[in-house]
């Protein structure tokens, strides 16, 4: 099988800005709107000194980017990853503004990050880092200001430490400051699986419009963290065959399909999906070139470059990750007739259920699981169809991604104008 070695040079921040610029042009809005939205309202970068278990101090770099709050308080996850930087955090905060506008949840966009490999830390070190991050950022966060949530390598436990630290600083419980918390701290049932559930609904609707029967389809999933695993599980429950998955250490392929839960257990034991019994090892390039119907990128940014896109045989790509496709990759996929359901729509299930969590925290009244499930499904189906229809109503060449950005920008620009911010 062909492998690709050439990598496009991609700056994620420029990619995000390019998407906004294109939408401004397509909607024929004044350049002022782009000037306003091309960078965040505020970027806080701080050194976070943490005492390690050996008594030594290590200083980690932390970020919070607050992009835009025209439609509501800033909202977005915090990721822990060794490769994060200011540009990536700013880009991700732009995406959050547009994601919330597409999903019609009353939030703006924000994102946080810490440059760290959390796997190198003990639980106690991770706790101290999480609390210190909150100490540094508390002045700019709050249920009406900016509300973080989990993202890559963070989870309900990290959110619990951060929320607890915030409550200590404020000297009262204020659980609405963060979403994605454990259930007993005001968390929402179904939040852990929400992003993947939403991605599954987006896949289901995309399959419908492409006349693909899910119970006869084959899928490949890149990334086997929270989003990748649950997306594979929900697809499998709909009788779609999971023929390939990978993670940062390698990949597994079995044309007869693999059981997502057994794969997860195997990964928990061995640290990798590679070597899963009955499967062949595959590279990421091979995964993307897989002869299948559905591809779900659920890892990091800039995975589907032009070179990779040229090898894609799938009919639909549904982006569980943020920013997995490069702009040139996008053009190639579009030219080849692949339907790409963009990140700001396809992975909005997480922030939709975060919205439900925040509403429940504000009211101190908690809804039954079935209600959350129904409302998530309804919101995802609505969002899919109004963006899909908008894309169909635009010119032939308008992608679903462009339609999503235009739809969100229209709401944003109108509100900013009504608020007297421009025009
Ligand atoms: N980190 C998730 C995302 O990128 C969820 C954000 C949130 O719930 O605020 O959409």
Tab-separated table of C-alpha atoms and ligand atoms in Angstrom:
chain	number	residue	atom	x	y	z
A	1	UNK	CA	0.000	0.000	0.000
A	2	UNK	CA	1.204	3.503	-0.840
A	3	UNK	CA	2.627	5.518	2.045
A	4	UNK	CA	2.983	9.282	2.205
A	5	UNK	CA	5.906	11.076	3.673
A	6	UNK	CA	5.457	14.661	2.455
A	7	UNK	CA	3.740	16.944	4.957
A	8	UNK	CA	2.125	20.264	4.118
A	9	UNK	CA	3.369	23.119	6.267
A	10	UNK	CA	0.287	24.057	8.217
A	11	UNK	CA	-0.151	26.665	10.916
A	12	UNK	CA	-3.417	25.854	12.671
A	13	UNK	CA	-4.048	29.485	13.610
A	14	UNK	CA	-3.690	30.578	9.993
A	15	UNK	CA	-6.006	27.761	8.949
A	16	UNK	CA	-8.683	28.962	11.392
A	17	UNK	CA	-8.234	32.568	10.277
A	18	UNK	CA	-8.454	31.477	6.648
A	19	UNK	CA	-11.792	29.787	7.290
A	20	UNK	CA	-13.154	32.981	8.865
A	21	UNK	CA	-11.828	35.137	6.014
A	22	UNK	CA	-13.420	32.905	3.409
A	23	UNK	CA	-16.792	33.100	5.196
A	24	UNK	CA	-16.541	36.905	5.440
A	25	UNK	CA	-15.902	37.043	1.683
A	26	UNK	CA	-18.628	34.556	0.816
A	27	UNK	CA	-21.171	36.555	2.830
A	28	UNK	CA	-19.823	39.786	1.350
A	29	UNK	CA	-19.332	41.319	4.798
A	30	UNK	CA	-17.006	44.264	5.393
A	31	UNK	CA	-13.383	43.556	6.191
A	32	UNK	CA	-13.955	45.080	9.663
A	33	UNK	CA	-15.754	41.886	10.644
A	34	UNK	CA	-12.720	39.823	9.698
A	35	UNK	CA	-10.386	42.224	11.518
A	36	UNK	CA	-12.452	41.745	14.668
A	37	UNK	CA	-12.712	37.972	14.447
A	38	UNK	CA	-9.281	37.016	13.169
A	39	UNK	CA	-7.741	37.090	16.649
A	40	UNK	CA	-9.030	36.438	20.168
A	41	UNK	CA	-10.315	39.152	22.480
A	42	UNK	CA	-7.723	38.032	25.014
A	43	UNK	CA	-4.915	35.512	25.354
A	44	UNK	CA	-3.531	34.777	28.812
A	45	UNK	CA	-0.238	32.900	28.928
A	46	UNK	CA	1.233	31.997	32.279
A	47	UNK	CA	3.972	30.009	33.917
A	48	UNK	CA	2.549	27.392	36.272
A	49	UNK	CA	5.079	26.338	38.930
A	50	UNK	CA	4.257	22.879	40.251
A	51	UNK	CA	5.996	20.972	42.998
A	52	UNK	CA	6.863	17.524	41.685
A	53	UNK	CA	6.855	14.408	43.879
A	54	UNK	CA	10.664	14.622	44.217
A	55	UNK	CA	10.351	18.072	45.786
A	56	UNK	CA	11.624	19.950	42.733
A	57	UNK	CA	9.648	22.713	41.013
A	58	UNK	CA	8.729	22.386	37.331
A	59	UNK	CA	7.194	25.346	35.528
A	60	UNK	CA	4.596	24.462	32.887
A	61	UNK	CA	3.210	26.926	30.335
A	62	UNK	CA	-0.567	27.434	30.426
A	63	UNK	CA	-2.873	29.294	28.063
A	64	UNK	CA	-6.445	30.522	27.932
A	65	UNK	CA	-7.663	32.137	24.754
A	66	UNK	CA	-10.985	34.003	24.843
A	67	UNK	CA	-11.980	34.546	21.261
A	68	UNK	CA	-15.416	36.159	21.158
A	69	UNK	CA	-18.367	36.544	23.534
A	70	UNK	CA	-20.983	38.229	21.348
A	71	UNK	CA	-23.390	35.295	21.719
A	72	UNK	CA	-22.646	34.399	25.359
A	73	UNK	CA	-19.798	33.685	27.787
A	74	UNK	CA	-16.583	32.232	26.360
A	75	UNK	CA	-16.731	28.436	26.293
A	76	UNK	CA	-14.300	25.672	25.468
A	77	UNK	CA	-12.149	22.869	26.770
A	78	UNK	CA	-8.701	22.729	28.325
A	79	UNK	CA	-6.218	20.305	26.788
A	80	UNK	CA	-3.022	18.891	28.264
A	81	UNK	CA	-0.543	18.055	25.507
A	82	UNK	CA	3.209	18.455	24.990
A	83	UNK	CA	2.750	20.082	21.554
A	84	UNK	CA	0.290	22.868	22.427
A	85	UNK	CA	1.257	26.492	21.916
A	86	UNK	CA	-0.365	29.924	21.813
A	87	UNK	CA	-1.257	29.704	18.118
A	88	UNK	CA	-2.975	26.351	18.449
A	89	UNK	CA	-4.940	27.536	21.486
A	90	UNK	CA	-6.051	30.681	19.650
A	91	UNK	CA	-7.115	28.617	16.632
A	92	UNK	CA	-9.111	26.227	18.790
A	93	UNK	CA	-10.845	29.166	20.481
A	94	UNK	CA	-11.908	30.526	17.082
A	95	UNK	CA	-13.359	27.118	16.239
A	96	UNK	CA	-15.299	27.118	19.515
A	97	UNK	CA	-16.964	30.456	18.696
A	98	UNK	CA	-18.135	29.067	15.381
A	99	UNK	CA	-19.060	25.680	16.849
A	100	UNK	CA	-21.317	27.235	19.491
A	101	UNK	CA	-22.933	29.451	16.868
A	102	UNK	CA	-23.590	26.444	14.591
A	103	UNK	CA	-25.045	24.420	17.478
A	104	UNK	CA	-27.159	27.385	18.585
A	105	UNK	CA	-25.978	27.232	22.196
A	106	UNK	CA	-25.681	30.668	23.862
A	107	UNK	CA	-21.902	30.714	24.211
A	108	UNK	CA	-18.915	32.387	22.654
A	109	UNK	CA	-15.610	30.649	22.072
A	110	UNK	CA	-12.595	29.995	24.268
A	111	UNK	CA	-9.905	27.360	24.738
A	112	UNK	CA	-7.288	26.493	27.295
A	113	UNK	CA	-4.141	24.420	27.214
A	114	UNK	CA	-1.167	23.313	29.251
A	115	UNK	CA	2.047	22.235	27.580
A	116	UNK	CA	2.594	18.922	29.343
A	117	UNK	CA	2.594	15.212	28.732
A	118	UNK	CA	0.188	14.152	31.506
A	119	UNK	CA	1.311	10.522	31.198
A	120	UNK	CA	4.637	11.557	32.734
A	121	UNK	CA	2.954	12.914	35.885
A	122	UNK	CA	1.719	11.084	38.974
A	123	UNK	CA	-1.898	11.611	40.038
A	124	UNK	CA	-0.773	13.986	42.786
A	125	UNK	CA	1.331	16.011	40.333
A	126	UNK	CA	-1.588	16.139	37.908
A	127	UNK	CA	-3.848	17.385	40.696
A	128	UNK	CA	-1.390	20.104	41.713
A	129	UNK	CA	-1.029	21.201	38.086
A	130	UNK	CA	-4.817	21.337	37.589
A	131	UNK	CA	-5.306	23.380	40.772
A	132	UNK	CA	-2.448	25.748	39.895
A	133	UNK	CA	-3.886	26.283	36.419
A	134	UNK	CA	-7.150	27.333	38.037
A	135	UNK	CA	-5.353	29.631	40.487
A	136	UNK	CA	-3.717	31.387	37.550
A	137	UNK	CA	-6.856	31.654	35.436
A	138	UNK	CA	-9.599	32.182	38.060
A	139	UNK	CA	-9.732	35.970	37.552
A	140	UNK	CA	-10.865	35.554	33.943
A	141	UNK	CA	-13.152	32.518	34.427
A	142	UNK	CA	-16.663	32.215	35.885
A	143	UNK	CA	-20.135	30.887	35.015
A	144	UNK	CA	-21.055	34.160	33.340
A	145	UNK	CA	-17.586	34.878	31.943
A	146	UNK	CA	-15.762	31.855	30.616
A	147	UNK	CA	-16.574	28.190	31.204
A	148	UNK	CA	-13.931	25.499	30.558
A	149	UNK	CA	-14.548	21.787	29.943
A	150	UNK	CA	-12.511	18.661	29.149
A	151	UNK	CA	-10.549	18.325	25.918
A	152	UNK	CA	-7.595	16.186	24.765
A	153	UNK	CA	-6.052	14.359	27.789
A	154	UNK	CA	-8.292	15.977	30.404
A	155	UNK	CA	-11.352	14.404	32.016
A	156	UNK	CA	-13.992	14.694	34.740
A	157	UNK	CA	-11.377	14.250	37.489
A	158	UNK	CA	-9.274	17.152	36.197
A	159	UNK	CA	-12.456	19.249	35.945
A	160	UNK	CA	-13.312	18.270	39.563
A	161	UNK	CA	-9.944	19.528	40.876
A	162	UNK	CA	-10.248	22.758	38.912
A	163	UNK	CA	-13.855	23.352	39.986
A	164	UNK	CA	-12.963	22.656	43.614
A	165	UNK	CA	-10.086	25.125	43.425
A	166	UNK	CA	-12.360	27.775	41.935
A	167	UNK	CA	-14.943	27.203	44.697
A	168	UNK	CA	-12.195	27.592	47.315
A	169	UNK	CA	-11.063	30.875	45.763
A	170	UNK	CA	-14.642	32.192	45.645
A	171	UNK	CA	-15.413	30.717	49.082
A	172	UNK	CA	-18.670	29.182	47.912
A	173	UNK	CA	-19.751	26.368	45.600
A	174	UNK	CA	-20.144	27.642	42.081
A	175	UNK	CA	-20.332	24.520	39.926
A	176	UNK	CA	-21.399	26.334	36.755
A	177	UNK	CA	-17.808	27.534	36.233
A	178	UNK	CA	-16.809	24.310	34.481
A	179	UNK	CA	-18.668	21.592	32.592
A	180	UNK	CA	-17.773	17.953	32.141
A	181	UNK	CA	-17.607	17.469	35.912
A	182	UNK	CA	-18.281	14.228	37.819
A	183	UNK	CA	-21.979	13.580	38.443
A	184	UNK	CA	-21.918	14.348	42.165
A	185	UNK	CA	-20.337	17.745	41.540
A	186	UNK	CA	-23.127	18.906	39.238
A	187	UNK	CA	-22.003	16.937	36.205
A	188	UNK	CA	-24.486	15.898	33.553
A	189	UNK	CA	-25.408	12.318	32.723
A	190	UNK	CA	-24.172	11.489	29.257
A	191	UNK	CA	-21.513	14.254	29.117
A	192	UNK	CA	-18.662	11.744	28.807
A	193	UNK	CA	-20.139	10.130	25.710
A	194	UNK	CA	-21.767	13.297	24.351
A	195	UNK	CA	-19.184	14.317	21.743
A	196	UNK	CA	-19.121	10.841	20.238
A	197	UNK	CA	-22.914	10.499	20.444
A	198	UNK	CA	-23.229	13.750	18.525
A	199	UNK	CA	-20.643	12.551	16.001
A	200	UNK	CA	-22.629	9.344	15.616
A	201	UNK	CA	-25.833	11.295	14.881
A	202	UNK	CA	-23.922	13.349	12.302
A	203	UNK	CA	-22.640	10.120	10.696
A	204	UNK	CA	-26.135	8.656	10.671
A	205	UNK	CA	-27.609	11.723	8.954
A	206	UNK	CA	-24.707	11.939	6.479
A	207	UNK	CA	-25.183	8.250	5.655
A	208	UNK	CA	-28.874	8.920	5.056
A	209	UNK	CA	-28.272	11.721	2.574
A	210	UNK	CA	-25.634	9.610	0.824
A	211	UNK	CA	-27.915	6.550	0.747
A	212	UNK	CA	-25.542	4.428	2.785
A	213	UNK	CA	-27.163	1.799	5.019
A	214	UNK	CA	-25.234	1.878	8.293
A	215	UNK	CA	-25.850	-1.811	8.938
A	216	UNK	CA	-24.070	-2.659	5.681
A	217	UNK	CA	-21.332	-0.045	6.019
A	218	UNK	CA	-17.679	-0.242	7.036
A	219	UNK	CA	-15.887	2.432	9.027
A	220	UNK	CA	-12.337	3.387	10.008
A	221	UNK	CA	-11.589	5.515	13.058
A	222	UNK	CA	-8.394	7.501	13.633
A	223	UNK	CA	-7.714	8.029	17.349
A	224	UNK	CA	-8.985	5.805	20.125
A	225	UNK	CA	-9.484	8.220	22.999
A	226	UNK	CA	-12.840	9.322	24.362
A	227	UNK	CA	-14.305	10.391	20.998
A	228	UNK	CA	-12.831	7.613	18.839
A	229	UNK	CA	-13.785	4.790	21.168
A	230	UNK	CA	-17.373	5.855	21.774
A	231	UNK	CA	-17.926	6.753	18.113
A	232	UNK	CA	-16.760	3.226	17.181
A	233	UNK	CA	-19.019	1.770	19.865
A	234	UNK	CA	-22.145	3.647	18.721
A	235	UNK	CA	-21.423	2.794	15.078
A	236	UNK	CA	-21.013	-0.839	16.005
A	237	UNK	CA	-24.301	-0.769	17.934
A	238	UNK	CA	-25.881	0.385	14.649
A	239	UNK	CA	-24.308	-2.728	13.062
A	240	UNK	CA	-21.680	-0.803	11.121
A	241	UNK	CA	-18.436	-2.790	10.863
A	242	UNK	CA	-15.340	-1.199	12.428
A	243	UNK	CA	-12.596	-2.486	10.139
A	244	UNK	CA	-9.714	-0.187	11.129
A	245	UNK	CA	-8.694	1.925	14.114
A	246	UNK	CA	-5.469	3.483	15.264
A	247	UNK	CA	-3.941	5.573	18.006
A	248	UNK	CA	-0.662	7.436	18.401
A	249	UNK	CA	1.239	4.149	18.734
A	250	UNK	CA	-0.118	2.167	15.763
A	251	UNK	CA	-3.169	0.713	14.074
A	252	UNK	CA	-5.278	-2.433	13.776
A	253	UNK	CA	-7.138	-3.729	10.706
A	254	UNK	CA	-9.554	-6.596	10.379
A	255	UNK	CA	-11.850	-6.771	7.315
A	256	UNK	CA	-14.357	-8.835	9.327
A	257	UNK	CA	-14.775	-6.024	11.854
A	258	UNK	CA	-13.570	-5.570	15.438
A	259	UNK	CA	-15.407	-5.281	18.734
A	260	UNK	CA	-14.862	-1.694	20.010
A	261	UNK	CA	-15.121	-2.641	23.685
A	262	UNK	CA	-12.675	-5.540	23.378
A	263	UNK	CA	-10.344	-3.132	21.557
A	264	UNK	CA	-10.649	-0.608	24.367
A	265	UNK	CA	-9.902	-3.258	26.979
A	266	UNK	CA	-6.904	-4.401	24.943
A	267	UNK	CA	-5.664	-0.793	24.706
A	268	UNK	CA	-6.117	-0.296	28.458
A	269	UNK	CA	-3.997	-3.392	29.109
A	270	UNK	CA	-1.253	-2.870	26.536
A	271	UNK	CA	-1.293	0.895	25.965
A	272	UNK	CA	-2.052	0.482	22.252
A	273	UNK	CA	-4.634	-0.845	19.783
A	274	UNK	CA	-1.745	-2.286	17.775
A	275	UNK	CA	-1.521	-6.059	17.914
A	276	UNK	CA	-5.207	-6.531	18.766
A	277	UNK	CA	-5.865	-10.288	18.369
A	278	UNK	CA	-7.020	-11.185	14.847
A	279	UNK	CA	-5.932	-7.874	13.327
A	280	UNK	CA	-3.103	-6.769	11.044
A	281	UNK	CA	-0.930	-3.773	11.897
A	282	UNK	CA	-1.588	-0.694	9.741
A	283	UNK	CA	-0.143	2.792	9.480
A	284	UNK	CA	-2.187	6.005	9.633
A	285	UNK	CA	-1.713	6.390	5.871
A	286	UNK	CA	-3.158	2.930	5.321
A	287	UNK	CA	-6.080	3.713	7.599
A	288	UNK	CA	-6.974	6.782	5.570
A	289	UNK	CA	-6.628	4.874	2.284
A	290	UNK	CA	-8.939	2.130	3.565
A	291	UNK	CA	-11.634	0.814	1.258
A	292	UNK	CA	-14.559	1.744	3.489
A	293	UNK	CA	-17.659	3.966	3.539
A	294	UNK	CA	-17.040	6.152	6.569
A	295	UNK	CA	-13.907	7.736	8.008
A	296	UNK	CA	-13.914	9.293	11.456
A	297	UNK	CA	-10.830	11.353	12.302
A	298	UNK	CA	-10.926	11.574	16.099
A	299	UNK	CA	-7.369	12.562	16.987
A	300	UNK	CA	-5.595	15.885	16.446
A	301	UNK	CA	-5.331	18.667	13.862
A	302	UNK	CA	-3.949	18.584	10.321
A	303	UNK	CA	-4.103	14.834	9.734
A	304	UNK	CA	-5.818	14.831	6.319
A	305	UNK	CA	-3.325	16.645	4.141
A	306	UNK	CA	-3.642	16.862	0.350
A	307	UNK	CA	-1.495	13.730	-0.031
A	308	UNK	CA	-3.649	11.782	2.386
A	309	UNK	CA	-6.876	13.179	0.881
A	310	UNK	CA	-5.915	11.867	-2.572
A	311	UNK	CA	-5.873	8.311	-1.195
A	312	UNK	CA	-9.281	8.490	0.523
A	313	UNK	CA	-11.850	5.998	-0.810
A	314	UNK	CA	-14.543	6.607	1.822
A	315	UNK	CA	-17.716	8.421	0.791
A	316	UNK	CA	-18.106	10.417	3.977
A	317	UNK	CA	-15.719	11.865	6.534
A	318	UNK	CA	-17.185	13.000	9.827
A	319	UNK	CA	-14.748	15.040	11.900
A	320	UNK	CA	-14.824	13.972	15.549
A	321	UNK	CA	-11.562	15.878	16.122
A	322	UNK	CA	-11.054	19.625	15.857
A	323	UNK	CA	-9.339	20.731	12.640
A	324	UNK	CA	-8.262	17.316	11.285
A	325	UNK	CA	-8.396	18.376	7.612
A	326	UNK	CA	-6.016	20.924	6.075
A	327	UNK	CA	-7.411	23.498	3.606
A	328	UNK	CA	-5.735	21.799	0.633
A	329	UNK	CA	-6.869	18.417	1.890
A	330	UNK	CA	-10.383	19.839	1.965
A	331	UNK	CA	-10.175	20.963	-1.653
A	332	UNK	CA	-9.017	17.538	-2.791
A	333	UNK	CA	-11.831	15.798	-0.903
A	334	UNK	CA	-14.393	18.192	-2.312
A	335	UNK	CA	-13.120	17.694	-5.878
A	336	UNK	CA	-13.341	13.941	-5.341
A	337	UNK	CA	-16.947	14.135	-4.148
A	338	UNK	CA	-16.290	13.094	-0.539
A	339	UNK	CA	-18.875	14.569	1.839
A	340	UNK	CA	-17.002	16.118	4.783
A	341	UNK	CA	-19.112	16.867	7.845
A	342	UNK	CA	-16.988	19.555	9.494
A	343	UNK	CA	-15.708	19.535	13.069
A	344	UNK	CA	-17.684	22.597	14.165
A	345	UNK	CA	-20.837	20.610	13.423
A	346	UNK	CA	-19.758	16.980	13.829
A	347	UNK	CA	-18.184	17.241	17.276
A	348	UNK	CA	-20.551	19.808	18.771
A	349	UNK	CA	-22.326	17.153	20.877
A	350	UNK	CA	-19.806	17.800	23.668
A	351	UNK	CA	-20.520	21.484	23.988
A	352	UNK	CA	-24.254	20.913	23.521
A	353	UNK	CA	-24.349	18.657	26.594
A	354	UNK	CA	-22.002	21.116	28.346
A	355	UNK	CA	-24.719	23.677	27.746
A	356	UNK	CA	-27.287	21.352	29.341
A	357	UNK	CA	-24.938	20.868	32.305
A	358	UNK	CA	-24.444	24.618	32.755
A	359	UNK	CA	-28.198	25.277	32.582
A	360	UNK	CA	-28.820	22.584	35.229
A	361	UNK	CA	-26.068	24.061	37.448
A	362	UNK	CA	-27.601	27.524	37.149
A	363	UNK	CA	-31.043	26.196	38.081
A	364	UNK	CA	-29.869	23.543	40.529
A	365	UNK	CA	-32.438	21.270	38.963
A	366	UNK	CA	-31.346	18.098	37.201
A	367	UNK	CA	-32.958	16.449	34.216
A	368	UNK	CA	-33.401	12.710	33.633
A	369	UNK	CA	-30.988	10.995	31.264
A	370	UNK	CA	-33.638	10.339	28.604
A	371	UNK	CA	-34.329	14.054	28.323
A	372	UNK	CA	-30.662	14.859	27.779
A	373	UNK	CA	-30.362	12.114	25.208
A	374	UNK	CA	-33.465	13.316	23.319
A	375	UNK	CA	-32.410	16.953	23.378
A	376	UNK	CA	-28.901	16.136	22.175
A	377	UNK	CA	-30.269	14.030	19.352
A	378	UNK	CA	-32.724	16.728	18.341
A	379	UNK	CA	-30.114	19.486	18.378
A	380	UNK	CA	-27.616	17.436	16.363
A	381	UNK	CA	-30.218	16.442	13.772
A	382	UNK	CA	-31.449	20.015	13.433
A	383	UNK	CA	-27.901	21.344	13.088
A	384	UNK	CA	-26.954	18.698	10.544
A	385	UNK	CA	-29.949	19.423	8.362
A	386	UNK	CA	-29.884	23.206	8.454
A	387	UNK	CA	-26.178	23.179	7.561
A	388	UNK	CA	-26.626	20.447	4.948
A	389	UNK	CA	-29.561	22.303	3.369
A	390	UNK	CA	-27.656	25.598	3.444
A	391	UNK	CA	-24.750	23.882	1.662
A	392	UNK	CA	-27.137	22.470	-0.953
A	393	UNK	CA	-28.707	25.907	-1.485
A	394	UNK	CA	-25.306	27.557	-2.054
A	395	UNK	CA	-23.258	27.126	-5.214
A	396	UNK	CA	-22.131	23.634	-6.277
A	397	UNK	CA	-18.672	24.141	-4.890
A	398	UNK	CA	-19.662	25.310	-1.408
A	399	UNK	CA	-18.603	22.652	1.064
A	400	UNK	CA	-20.482	21.771	4.224
A	401	UNK	CA	-17.597	23.341	6.131
A	402	UNK	CA	-17.996	26.633	4.288
A	403	UNK	CA	-21.749	26.502	4.824
A	404	UNK	CA	-21.236	25.915	8.560
A	405	UNK	CA	-18.822	28.841	8.837
A	406	UNK	CA	-21.157	31.099	6.851
A	407	UNK	CA	-24.159	30.109	8.941
A	408	UNK	CA	-22.272	30.786	12.186
A	409	UNK	CA	-20.729	34.002	10.914
A	410	UNK	CA	-24.092	35.349	9.853
A	411	UNK	CA	-25.429	34.898	13.396
A	412	UNK	CA	-22.279	36.325	14.910
A	413	UNK	CA	-21.979	39.336	12.628
A	414	UNK	CA	-25.671	40.190	12.993
A	415	UNK	CA	-25.433	40.064	16.788
A	416	UNK	CA	-22.211	42.071	16.858
A	417	UNK	CA	-23.875	44.683	14.676
A	418	UNK	CA	-27.006	44.780	16.832
A	419	UNK	CA	-24.784	45.213	19.877
A	420	UNK	CA	-23.168	48.155	18.121
A	421	UNK	CA	-19.735	46.579	17.783
A	422	UNK	CA	-19.438	47.444	14.085
A	423	UNK	CA	-21.379	49.030	11.234
B	1	LIG	N1	-13.550	20.216	24.224
B	1	LIG	C1	-14.815	20.047	23.582
B	1	LIG	C2	-14.808	20.696	22.215
B	1	LIG	O1	-13.776	20.932	21.635
B	1	LIG	C3	-15.973	20.490	24.468
B	1	LIG	C4	-15.983	21.923	24.823
B	1	LIG	C5	-17.015	22.303	25.879
B	1	LIG	O2	-17.830	21.491	26.243
B	1	LIG	O3	-16.952	23.452	26.307
B	1	LIG	O4	-15.842	20.914	21.642
